[in-house]
Short mmCIF file of C-alpha atoms in Angstrom, two decimals:
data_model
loop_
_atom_site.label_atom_id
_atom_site.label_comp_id
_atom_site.label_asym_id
_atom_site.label_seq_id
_atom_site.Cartn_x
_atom_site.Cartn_y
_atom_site.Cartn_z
CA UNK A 1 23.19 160.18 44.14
CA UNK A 2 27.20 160.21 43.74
CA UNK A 3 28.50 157.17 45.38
CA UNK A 4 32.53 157.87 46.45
CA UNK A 5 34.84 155.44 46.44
CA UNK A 6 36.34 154.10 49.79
CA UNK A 7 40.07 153.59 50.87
CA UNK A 8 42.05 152.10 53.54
CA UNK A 9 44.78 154.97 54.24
CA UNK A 10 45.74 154.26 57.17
CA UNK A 11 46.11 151.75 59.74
CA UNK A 12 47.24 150.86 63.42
CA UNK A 13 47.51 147.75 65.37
CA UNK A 14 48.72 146.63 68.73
CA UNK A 15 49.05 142.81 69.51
CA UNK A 16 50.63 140.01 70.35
CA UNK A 17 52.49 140.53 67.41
CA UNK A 18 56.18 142.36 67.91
CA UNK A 19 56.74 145.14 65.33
CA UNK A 20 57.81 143.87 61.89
CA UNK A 21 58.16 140.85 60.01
CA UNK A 22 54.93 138.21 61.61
CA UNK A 23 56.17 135.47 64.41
CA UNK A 24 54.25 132.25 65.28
CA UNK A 25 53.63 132.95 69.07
CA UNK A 26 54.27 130.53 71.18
CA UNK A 27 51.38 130.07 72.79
CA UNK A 28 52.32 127.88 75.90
CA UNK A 29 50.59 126.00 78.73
CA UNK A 30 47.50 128.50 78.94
CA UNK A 31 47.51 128.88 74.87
CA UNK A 32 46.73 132.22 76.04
CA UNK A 33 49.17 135.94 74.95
CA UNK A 34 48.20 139.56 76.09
CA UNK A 35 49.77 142.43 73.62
CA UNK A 36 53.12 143.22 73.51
CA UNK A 37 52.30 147.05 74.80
CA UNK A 38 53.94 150.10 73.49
CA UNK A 39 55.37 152.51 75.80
CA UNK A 40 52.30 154.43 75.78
CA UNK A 41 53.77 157.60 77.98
CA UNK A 42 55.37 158.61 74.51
CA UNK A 43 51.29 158.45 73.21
CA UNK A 44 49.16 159.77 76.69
CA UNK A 45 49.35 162.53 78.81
CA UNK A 46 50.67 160.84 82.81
CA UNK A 47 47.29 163.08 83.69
CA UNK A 48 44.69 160.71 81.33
CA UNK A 49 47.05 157.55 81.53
CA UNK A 50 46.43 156.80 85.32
CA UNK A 51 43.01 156.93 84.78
CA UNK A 52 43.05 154.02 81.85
CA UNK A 53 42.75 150.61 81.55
CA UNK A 54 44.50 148.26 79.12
CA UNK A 55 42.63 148.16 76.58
CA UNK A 56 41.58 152.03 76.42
CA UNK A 57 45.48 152.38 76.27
CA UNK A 58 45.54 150.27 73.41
CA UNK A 59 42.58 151.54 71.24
CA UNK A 60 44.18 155.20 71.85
CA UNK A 61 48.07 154.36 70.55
CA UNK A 62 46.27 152.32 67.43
CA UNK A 63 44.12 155.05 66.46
CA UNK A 64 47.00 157.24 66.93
CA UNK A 65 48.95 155.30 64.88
CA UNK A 66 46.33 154.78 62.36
CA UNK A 67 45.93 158.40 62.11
CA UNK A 68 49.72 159.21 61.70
CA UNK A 69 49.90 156.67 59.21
CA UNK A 70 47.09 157.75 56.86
CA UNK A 71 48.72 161.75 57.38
CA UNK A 72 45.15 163.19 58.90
CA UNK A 73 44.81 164.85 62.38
CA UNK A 74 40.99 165.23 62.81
CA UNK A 75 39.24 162.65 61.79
CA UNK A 76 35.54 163.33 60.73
CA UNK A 77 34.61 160.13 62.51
CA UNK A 78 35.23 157.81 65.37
CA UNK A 79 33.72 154.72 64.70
CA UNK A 80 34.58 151.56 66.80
CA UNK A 81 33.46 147.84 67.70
CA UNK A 82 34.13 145.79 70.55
CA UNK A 83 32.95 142.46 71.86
CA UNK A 84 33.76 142.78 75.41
CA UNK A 85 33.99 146.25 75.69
CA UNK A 86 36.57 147.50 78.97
CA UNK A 87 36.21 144.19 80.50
CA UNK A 88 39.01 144.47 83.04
CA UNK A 89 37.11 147.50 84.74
CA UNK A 90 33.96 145.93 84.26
CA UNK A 91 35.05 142.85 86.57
CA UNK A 92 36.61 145.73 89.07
CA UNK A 93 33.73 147.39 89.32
CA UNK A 94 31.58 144.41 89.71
CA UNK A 95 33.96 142.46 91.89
CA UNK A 96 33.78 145.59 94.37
CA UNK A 97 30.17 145.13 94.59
CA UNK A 98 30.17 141.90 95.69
CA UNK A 99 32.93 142.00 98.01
CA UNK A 100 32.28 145.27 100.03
CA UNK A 101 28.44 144.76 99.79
CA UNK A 102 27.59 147.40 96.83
CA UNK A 103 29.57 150.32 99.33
CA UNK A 104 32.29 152.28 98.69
CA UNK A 105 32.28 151.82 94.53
CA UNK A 106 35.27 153.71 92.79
CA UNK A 107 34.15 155.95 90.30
CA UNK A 108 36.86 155.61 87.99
CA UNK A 109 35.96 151.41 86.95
CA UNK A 110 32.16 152.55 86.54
CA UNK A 111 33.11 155.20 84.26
CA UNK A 112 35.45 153.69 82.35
CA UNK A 113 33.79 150.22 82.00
CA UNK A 114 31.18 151.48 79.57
CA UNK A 115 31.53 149.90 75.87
CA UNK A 116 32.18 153.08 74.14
CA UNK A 117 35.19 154.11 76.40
CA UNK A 118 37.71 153.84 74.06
CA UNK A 119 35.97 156.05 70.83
CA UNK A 120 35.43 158.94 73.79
CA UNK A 121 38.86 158.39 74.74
CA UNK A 122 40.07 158.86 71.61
CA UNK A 123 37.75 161.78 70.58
CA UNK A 124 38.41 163.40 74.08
CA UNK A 125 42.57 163.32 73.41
CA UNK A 126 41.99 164.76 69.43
CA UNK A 127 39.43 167.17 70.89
CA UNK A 128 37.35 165.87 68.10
CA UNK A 129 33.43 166.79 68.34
CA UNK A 130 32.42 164.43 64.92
CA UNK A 131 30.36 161.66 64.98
CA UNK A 132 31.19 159.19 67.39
CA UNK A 133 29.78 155.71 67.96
CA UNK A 134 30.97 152.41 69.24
CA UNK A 135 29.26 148.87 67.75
CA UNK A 136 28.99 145.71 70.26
CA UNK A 137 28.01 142.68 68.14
CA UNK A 138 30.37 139.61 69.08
CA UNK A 139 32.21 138.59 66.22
CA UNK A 140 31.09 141.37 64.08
CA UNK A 141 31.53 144.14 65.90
CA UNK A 142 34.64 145.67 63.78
CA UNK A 143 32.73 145.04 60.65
CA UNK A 144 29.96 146.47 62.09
CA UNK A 145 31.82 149.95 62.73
CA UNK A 146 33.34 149.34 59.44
CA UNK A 147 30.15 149.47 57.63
CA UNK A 148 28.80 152.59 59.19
CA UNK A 149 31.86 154.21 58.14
CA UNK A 150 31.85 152.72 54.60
CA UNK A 151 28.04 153.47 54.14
CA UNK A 152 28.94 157.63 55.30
CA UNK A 153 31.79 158.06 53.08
CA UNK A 154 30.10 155.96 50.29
CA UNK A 155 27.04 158.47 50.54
CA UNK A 156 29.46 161.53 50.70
CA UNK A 157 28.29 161.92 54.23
CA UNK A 158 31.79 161.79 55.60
CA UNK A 159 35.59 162.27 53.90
CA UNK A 160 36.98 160.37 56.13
CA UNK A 161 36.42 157.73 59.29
CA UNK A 162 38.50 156.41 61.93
CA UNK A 163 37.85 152.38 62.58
CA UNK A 164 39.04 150.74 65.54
CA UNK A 165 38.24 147.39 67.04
CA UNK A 166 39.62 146.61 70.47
CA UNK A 167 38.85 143.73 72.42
CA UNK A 168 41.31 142.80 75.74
CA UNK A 169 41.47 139.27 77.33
CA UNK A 170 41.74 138.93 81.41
CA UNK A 171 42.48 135.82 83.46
CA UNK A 172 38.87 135.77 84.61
CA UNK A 173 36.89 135.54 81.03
CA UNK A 174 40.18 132.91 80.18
CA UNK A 175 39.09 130.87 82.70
CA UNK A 176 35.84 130.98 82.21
CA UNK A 177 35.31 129.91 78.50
CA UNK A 178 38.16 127.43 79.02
CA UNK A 179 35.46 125.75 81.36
CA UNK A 180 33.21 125.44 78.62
CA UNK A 181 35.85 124.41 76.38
CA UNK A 182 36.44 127.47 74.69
CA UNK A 183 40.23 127.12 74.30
CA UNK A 184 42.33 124.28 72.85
CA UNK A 185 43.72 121.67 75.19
CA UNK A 186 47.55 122.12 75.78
CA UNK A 187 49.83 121.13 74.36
CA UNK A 188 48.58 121.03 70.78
CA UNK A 189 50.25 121.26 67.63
CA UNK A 190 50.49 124.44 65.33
CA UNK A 191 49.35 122.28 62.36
CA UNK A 192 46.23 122.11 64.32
CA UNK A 193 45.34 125.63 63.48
CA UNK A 194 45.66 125.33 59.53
CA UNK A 195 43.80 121.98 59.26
CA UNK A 196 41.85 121.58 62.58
CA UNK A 197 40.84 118.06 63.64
CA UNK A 198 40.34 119.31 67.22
CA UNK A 199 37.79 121.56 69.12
CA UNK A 200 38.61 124.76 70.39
CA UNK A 201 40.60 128.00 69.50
CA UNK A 202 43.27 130.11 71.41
CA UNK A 203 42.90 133.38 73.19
CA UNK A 204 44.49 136.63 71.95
CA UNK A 205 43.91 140.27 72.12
CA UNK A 206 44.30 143.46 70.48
CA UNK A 207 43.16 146.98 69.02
CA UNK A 208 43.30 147.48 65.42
CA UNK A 209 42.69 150.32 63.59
CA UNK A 210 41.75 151.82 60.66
CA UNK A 211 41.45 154.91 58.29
CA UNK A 212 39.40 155.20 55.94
CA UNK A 213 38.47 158.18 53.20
CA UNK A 214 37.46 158.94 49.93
CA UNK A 215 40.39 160.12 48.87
CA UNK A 216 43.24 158.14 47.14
CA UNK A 217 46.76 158.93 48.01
CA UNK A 218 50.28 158.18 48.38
CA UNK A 219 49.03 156.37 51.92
CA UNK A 220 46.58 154.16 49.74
CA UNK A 221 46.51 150.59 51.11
CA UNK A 222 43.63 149.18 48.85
CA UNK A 223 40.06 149.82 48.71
CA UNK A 224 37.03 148.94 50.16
CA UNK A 225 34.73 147.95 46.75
CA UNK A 226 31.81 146.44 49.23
CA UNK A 227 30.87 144.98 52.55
CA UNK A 228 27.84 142.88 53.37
CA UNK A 229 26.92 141.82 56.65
CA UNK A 230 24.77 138.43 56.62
CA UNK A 231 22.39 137.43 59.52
CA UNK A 232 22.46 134.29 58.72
CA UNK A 233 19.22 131.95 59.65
CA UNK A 234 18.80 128.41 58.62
CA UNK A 235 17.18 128.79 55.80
CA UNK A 236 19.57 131.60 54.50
CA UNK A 237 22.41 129.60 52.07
CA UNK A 238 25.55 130.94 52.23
CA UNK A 239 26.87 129.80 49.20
CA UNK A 240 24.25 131.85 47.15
CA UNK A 241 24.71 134.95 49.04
CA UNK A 242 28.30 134.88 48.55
CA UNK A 243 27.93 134.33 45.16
CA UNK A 244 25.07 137.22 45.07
CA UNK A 245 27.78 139.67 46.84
CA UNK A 246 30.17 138.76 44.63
CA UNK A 247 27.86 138.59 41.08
CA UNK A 248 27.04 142.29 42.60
CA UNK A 249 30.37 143.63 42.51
CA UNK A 250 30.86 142.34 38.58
CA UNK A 251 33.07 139.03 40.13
CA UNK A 252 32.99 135.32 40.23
CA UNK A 253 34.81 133.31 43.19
CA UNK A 254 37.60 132.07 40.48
CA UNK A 255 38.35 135.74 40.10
CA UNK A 256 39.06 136.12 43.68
CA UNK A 257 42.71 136.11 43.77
CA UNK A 258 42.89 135.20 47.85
CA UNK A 259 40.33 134.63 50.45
CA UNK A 260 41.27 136.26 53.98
CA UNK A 261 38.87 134.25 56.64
CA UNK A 262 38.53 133.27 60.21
CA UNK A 263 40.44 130.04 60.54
CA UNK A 264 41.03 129.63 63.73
CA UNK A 265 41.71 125.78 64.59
CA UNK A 266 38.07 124.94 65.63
CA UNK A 267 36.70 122.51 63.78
CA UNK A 268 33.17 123.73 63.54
CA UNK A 269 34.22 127.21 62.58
CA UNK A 270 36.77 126.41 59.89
CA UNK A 271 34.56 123.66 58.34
CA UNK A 272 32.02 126.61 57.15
CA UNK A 273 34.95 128.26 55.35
CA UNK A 274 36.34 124.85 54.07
CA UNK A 275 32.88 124.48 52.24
CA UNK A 276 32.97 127.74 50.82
CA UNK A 277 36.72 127.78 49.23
CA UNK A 278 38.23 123.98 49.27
CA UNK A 279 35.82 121.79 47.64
CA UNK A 280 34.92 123.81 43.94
CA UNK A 281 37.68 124.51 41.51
CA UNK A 282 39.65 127.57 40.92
CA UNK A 283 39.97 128.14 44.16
CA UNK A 284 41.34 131.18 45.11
CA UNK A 285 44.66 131.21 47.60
CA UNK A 286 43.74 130.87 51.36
CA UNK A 287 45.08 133.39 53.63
CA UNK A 288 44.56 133.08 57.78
CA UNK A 289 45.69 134.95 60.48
CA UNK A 290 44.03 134.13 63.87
CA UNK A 291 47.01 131.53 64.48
CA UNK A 292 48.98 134.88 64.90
CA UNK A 293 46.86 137.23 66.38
CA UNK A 294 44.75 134.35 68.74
CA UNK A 295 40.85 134.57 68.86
CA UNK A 296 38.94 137.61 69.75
CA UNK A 297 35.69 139.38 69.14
CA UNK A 298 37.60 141.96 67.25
CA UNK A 299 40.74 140.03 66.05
CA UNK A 300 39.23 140.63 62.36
CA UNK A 301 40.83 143.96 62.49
CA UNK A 302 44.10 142.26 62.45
CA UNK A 303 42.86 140.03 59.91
CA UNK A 304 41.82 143.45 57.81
CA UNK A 305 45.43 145.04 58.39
CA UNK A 306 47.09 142.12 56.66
CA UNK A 307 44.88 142.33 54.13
CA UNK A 308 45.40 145.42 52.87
CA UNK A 309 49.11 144.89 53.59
CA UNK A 310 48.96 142.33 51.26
CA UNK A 311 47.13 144.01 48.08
CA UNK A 312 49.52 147.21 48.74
CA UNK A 313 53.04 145.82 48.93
CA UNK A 314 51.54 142.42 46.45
CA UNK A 315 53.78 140.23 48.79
CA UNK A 316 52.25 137.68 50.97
CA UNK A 317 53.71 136.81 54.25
CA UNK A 318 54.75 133.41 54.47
CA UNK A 319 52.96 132.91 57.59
CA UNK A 320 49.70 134.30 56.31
CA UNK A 321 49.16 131.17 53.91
CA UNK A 322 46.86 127.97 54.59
CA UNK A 323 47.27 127.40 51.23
CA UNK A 324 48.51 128.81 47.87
CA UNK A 325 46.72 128.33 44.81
CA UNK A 326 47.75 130.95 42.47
CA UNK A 327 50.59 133.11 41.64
CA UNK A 328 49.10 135.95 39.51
CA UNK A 329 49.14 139.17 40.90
CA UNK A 330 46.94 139.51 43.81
CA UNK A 331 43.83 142.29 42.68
CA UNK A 332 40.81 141.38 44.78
CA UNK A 333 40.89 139.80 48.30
CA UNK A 334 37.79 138.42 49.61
CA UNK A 335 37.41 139.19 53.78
CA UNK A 336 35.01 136.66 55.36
CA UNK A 337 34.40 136.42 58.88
CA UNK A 338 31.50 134.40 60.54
CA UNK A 339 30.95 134.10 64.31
CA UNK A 340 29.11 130.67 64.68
CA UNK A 341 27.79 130.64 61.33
CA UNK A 342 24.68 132.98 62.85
CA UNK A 343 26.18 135.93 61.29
CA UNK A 344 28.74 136.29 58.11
CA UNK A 345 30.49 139.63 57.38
CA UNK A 346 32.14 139.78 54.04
CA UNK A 347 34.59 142.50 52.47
CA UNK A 348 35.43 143.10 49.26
CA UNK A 349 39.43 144.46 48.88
CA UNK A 350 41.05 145.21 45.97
CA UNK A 351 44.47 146.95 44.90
CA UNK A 352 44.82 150.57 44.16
CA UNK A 353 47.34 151.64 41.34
CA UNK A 354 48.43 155.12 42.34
CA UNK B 1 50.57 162.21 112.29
CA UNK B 2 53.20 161.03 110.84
CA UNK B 3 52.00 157.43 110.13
CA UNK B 4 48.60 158.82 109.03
CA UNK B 5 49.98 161.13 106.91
CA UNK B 6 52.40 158.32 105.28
CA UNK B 7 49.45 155.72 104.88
CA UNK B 8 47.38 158.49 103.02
CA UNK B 9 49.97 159.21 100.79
CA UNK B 10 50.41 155.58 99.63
CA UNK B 11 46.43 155.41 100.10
CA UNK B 12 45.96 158.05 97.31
CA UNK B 13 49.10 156.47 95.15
CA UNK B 14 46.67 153.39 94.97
CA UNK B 15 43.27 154.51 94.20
CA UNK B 16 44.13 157.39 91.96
CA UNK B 17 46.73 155.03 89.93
CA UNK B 18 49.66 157.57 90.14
CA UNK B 19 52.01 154.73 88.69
CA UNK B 20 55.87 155.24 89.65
CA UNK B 21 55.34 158.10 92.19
CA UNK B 22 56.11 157.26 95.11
CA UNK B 23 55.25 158.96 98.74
CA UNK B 24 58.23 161.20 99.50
CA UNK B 25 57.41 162.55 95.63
CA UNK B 26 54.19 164.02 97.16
CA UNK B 27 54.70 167.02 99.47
CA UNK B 28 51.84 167.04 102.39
CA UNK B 29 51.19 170.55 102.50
CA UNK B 30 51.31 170.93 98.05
CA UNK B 31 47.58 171.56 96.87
CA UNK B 32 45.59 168.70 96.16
CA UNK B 33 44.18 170.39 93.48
CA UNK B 34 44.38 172.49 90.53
CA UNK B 35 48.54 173.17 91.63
CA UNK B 36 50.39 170.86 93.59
CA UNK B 37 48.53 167.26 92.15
CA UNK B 38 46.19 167.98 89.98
CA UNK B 39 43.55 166.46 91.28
CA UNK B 40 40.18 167.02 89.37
CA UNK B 41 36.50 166.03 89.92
CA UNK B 42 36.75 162.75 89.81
CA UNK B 43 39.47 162.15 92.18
CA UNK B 44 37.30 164.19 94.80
CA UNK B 45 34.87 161.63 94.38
CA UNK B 46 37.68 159.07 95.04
CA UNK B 47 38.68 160.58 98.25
CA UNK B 48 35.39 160.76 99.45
CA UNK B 49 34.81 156.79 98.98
CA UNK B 50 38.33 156.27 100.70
CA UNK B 51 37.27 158.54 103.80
CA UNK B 52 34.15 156.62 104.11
CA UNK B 53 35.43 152.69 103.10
CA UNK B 54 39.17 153.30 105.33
CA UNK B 55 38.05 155.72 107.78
CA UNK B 56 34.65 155.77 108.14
CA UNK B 57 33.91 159.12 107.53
CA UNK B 58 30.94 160.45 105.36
CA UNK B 59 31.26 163.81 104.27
CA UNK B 60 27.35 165.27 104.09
CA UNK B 61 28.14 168.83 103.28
CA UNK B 62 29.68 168.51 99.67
CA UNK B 63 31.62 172.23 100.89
CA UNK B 64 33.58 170.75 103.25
CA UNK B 65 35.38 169.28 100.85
CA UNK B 66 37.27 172.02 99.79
CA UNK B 67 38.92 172.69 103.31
CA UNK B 68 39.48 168.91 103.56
CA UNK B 69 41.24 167.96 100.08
CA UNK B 70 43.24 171.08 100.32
CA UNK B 71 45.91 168.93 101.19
CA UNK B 72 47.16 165.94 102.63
CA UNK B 73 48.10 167.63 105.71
CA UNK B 74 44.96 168.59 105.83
CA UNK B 75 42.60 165.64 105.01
CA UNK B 76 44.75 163.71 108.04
CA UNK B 77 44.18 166.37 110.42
CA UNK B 78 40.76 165.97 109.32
CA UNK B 79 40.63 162.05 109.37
CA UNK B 80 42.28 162.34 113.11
CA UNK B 81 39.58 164.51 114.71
CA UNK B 82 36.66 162.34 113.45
CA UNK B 83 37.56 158.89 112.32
CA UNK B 84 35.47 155.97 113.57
CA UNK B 85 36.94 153.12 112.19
#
C-alpha cells in the first residue's frame, strides 16, 4: 500500500503569548496566566458566542486560524485532544448540583461540558460532516489526535486533517493542584525553568492548532516523517526505543539537529529529558517552550507550532533555546513529550524545500 | 408589572449570556422566538428551569410553552397569575 507523505500547512494558536516576536511572561504571585483572547466577535456569530465557554472560544478562532493559514475551508477531518476537556462548565454544572440540591440544572453547562465540545463546535460553524473525534489522554492527548490524523493521511485515508489541542486553566483546578504542590512556589527565578533544582511547574493555557495534508505547498511548514507514542512501563527503556524510532526513520541522535521537549522547571520531569540529550556526545541543540506557554495537558501544541516555525523560517527564537549545540542548518527536529515518564510521545520533523 | 417585567429582562440577560445587551435593548412585547430574540430550543429549556428555580412554577404541559415564551410581556403576566415563590 502507498504510504503519503504528511505536512504541517497550517497552524493556529491562542495563548498567553501576544502576537509576534515570543515574551517571557511574567508570571507573578500565582505563577499562573490565562490567554491573551482575541476579539472573537470578528471569528463567532453573537448567536453561538453566548452560548460558549472560554475555551470552546479558543479552540474555534485557532482552528480558524489554522485553517486560513494552511488556505483550506473544509477540512476532511476534525481531530482534537484535550486533558481537561470544558472544565469551566464542567465545575458550573457540577457546582449547581451541589448547591441547589441537583434542581434547577442549566442546560447550556451540561451540554457544553462534554470533552468533545470544541471539535463539534468547530465542525458545527464549517458545517463540516467528516470525521470527527476528540482524544482525552493527559499529557498526550494532542499527540494522540495527531496520530490519528497522521496514520489517515499516511494510509491515503484522508487529504487533509485539522489538529487542535485545547486545554483552559480556572481558579478552582489552580488551587487545587497547588495544594498538592503542583505549581512552583513564588517567587522563583526564571533560570529555574531551564535548569530546574526545584519541584513544581507553572500553569498556562491555550488552544493550538494544526493542519495537516498530504500535499506540499507554498503553506509548507515542515513535515511530519513519524510519530510514536510509548506506554512506557518499567521495564520498557527509553533510551532503546528512542534509538529504535529513530534507527527506523534511517537517523542517529547526532543527526538530530535540535530536540524540542517538555522542560518545564520540575525536576523530576526534566531529569528524564536531561538523560536522554545532555549526558552522550553530539548532542543535538535543546529547544523548550513551556517557560512561555506555562504547563498544560495540551501545551505540546504550542511546543509543535514552534517547531515547525523553526524548520520553516531556519531561525531559532532566542527564547526557545536551553542550550545551543550546533549551528548547521536545522533539517530534523526531534518532538518529545512525556507526562510522568508513564507515557512518551515522540515526533519526527524535518524541513521541506519547496 | 413593571418591576417583574424589568427583573425578567435582566433574568434572561443572565442565564442566556446575552453579553452587552442590556434591558431597555429588549422590547417586552418583541417575539421571544424565531423574530424578535432568537431564542431557540435550548433557551426554552432555560426559561423553563428559571420559572421553576425563581418562581416556582413547573410547566407540565410542554404546549403551554408557546403562549408563555411568546414574549416577555407575556411570560410575566404568566409568572403573576401563578407564582408561588
Amino acid at each position: 500500500m502507498k504510504q503519503h507523505n504528511v505536512y504541517i500547512n497550517g497552524v493556529g494558536s491562542i495563548s498567553i503569548q501576544e502576537e509576534g516576536a515570543l515574551a517571557l511572561p511574567d508570571w507573578g504571585e500565582e505563577n499562573y496566566l490565562r490567554c491573551i483572547d482575541p476579539p472573537f466577535a470578528q471569528y463567532i456569530s453573537p448567536a453561538l458566542l453566548r452560548r460558549m465557554s472560554k475555551v470552546v472560544k479558543r479552540g474555534i478562532v485557532s482552528a480558524l486560524l489554522a485553517l486560513k493559514d494552511g488556505g483550506i475551508e473544509m477540512p476532511d477531518a476534525i481531530i482534537s485532544g484535550t486533558g481537561l476537556g470544558c472544565i469551566e462548565d464542567t465545575e458550573k454544572f457540577l457546582s449547581a448540583m451541589i448547591e441547589q440540591n441537583e434542581q434547577f440544572l442549566q442546560p447550556t453547562h451540561f451540554i457544553q461540558s462534554t470533552h468533545n465540545t470544541v471539535s463539534s463546535q468547530i465542525a458545527i460553524m464549517l458545517k463540516c460532516y467528516n470525521y470527527n473525534n476528540t482524544f482525552s489522554h493527559l499529557g498526550i492527548s494532542l499527540e494522540s489526535a495527531l496520530f490519528d490524523g497522521f496514520l489517515q493521511i499516511k494510509m491515503g485515508m484522508l487529504s487533509n486533517a485539522l489538529i487542535n489541542g485545547c486545554d483552559e486553566m480556572t481558579p478552582d483546578y489552580h488551587l487545587m493542584l497547588k495544594k498538592v504542590g503542583f505549581w512552583k512556589d513564588t517567587p522563583f527565578q526564571m533560570e529555574d525553568m531551564y535548569q530546574a533544582i526545584t519541584s513544581g511547574t507553572v500553569a498556562g493555557e491555550g488552544c493550538n492548532s494544526l493542519l495537516l495534508s498530504n500535499e506540499k505547498n507554498e503553506h509548507t511548514y515542515a513535515e511530519i516523517k513519524d510519530i510514536q507514542l510509548i506506554h512506557h512501563r518499567n521495564n520498557n527503556n527509553i533510551e532503546e526505543l528512542l534509538e529504535d524510532f529513530l534507527d527506523k526513520n534511517g537517523l542517529t541522535l547526532s543527526e538530530i539537529d535540535a530536540v524540542m521537549s517538555g522542560i518545564n522547571g520540575e525536576m523530576k520531569n526534566d531529569a528524564v529529558y536531561d538523560k536522554l540529550y545532555t549526558e552522550g556526545e553530539n548532542n543535538p541543540t535543546q529547544l523548550i517552550y513551556r517557560h512561555l506557554s506555562g504547563d498544560f495537558f495540551t501545551s505540546s501544541g504550542f511546543g509543535l507550532i514552534q517547531s515547525a516555525k523553526v524548520l520553516k523560517n531556519q531561525n531559532i527564537e532566542p527564547l526557545l533555546f536551553r542550550k545551543e549545540n550546533k549551528k548547521n542548518k536545522i533539517r530534523h527536529i526531534l518532538f518529545h513529550n512525556h507526562y510522568k515518564n508513564s507515557t512518551h510521545a515522540l515526533i519526527l520533523l524535518s524541513v521541506c524545500s519547496n | 408589572m413593571k418591576d417583574l417585567i424589568l427583573e425578567l429582562k435582566e433574568e434572561i440577560i443572565e442565564v442566556l449570556n446575552f453579553e452587552g445587551m442590556t434591558p431597555e435593548d429588549i422590547d417586552e412585547n418583541a417575539p421571544l422566538f424565531g423574530d424578535g430574540l432568537g431564542l431557540d430550543s435550548i433557551d426554552a429549556l432555560e426559561l423553563i428551569v428559571l420559572m421553576e428555580k425563581k418562581y416556582g412554577i413547573k410547566l407540565a404541559d410542554p404546549n403551554q410553552g408557546r403562549e408563555i415564551f411568546a414574549s416577555i410581556a407575556t411570560m410575566a403576566a404568566y409568572i403573576t397569575e401563578h407564582r408561588t415563590k
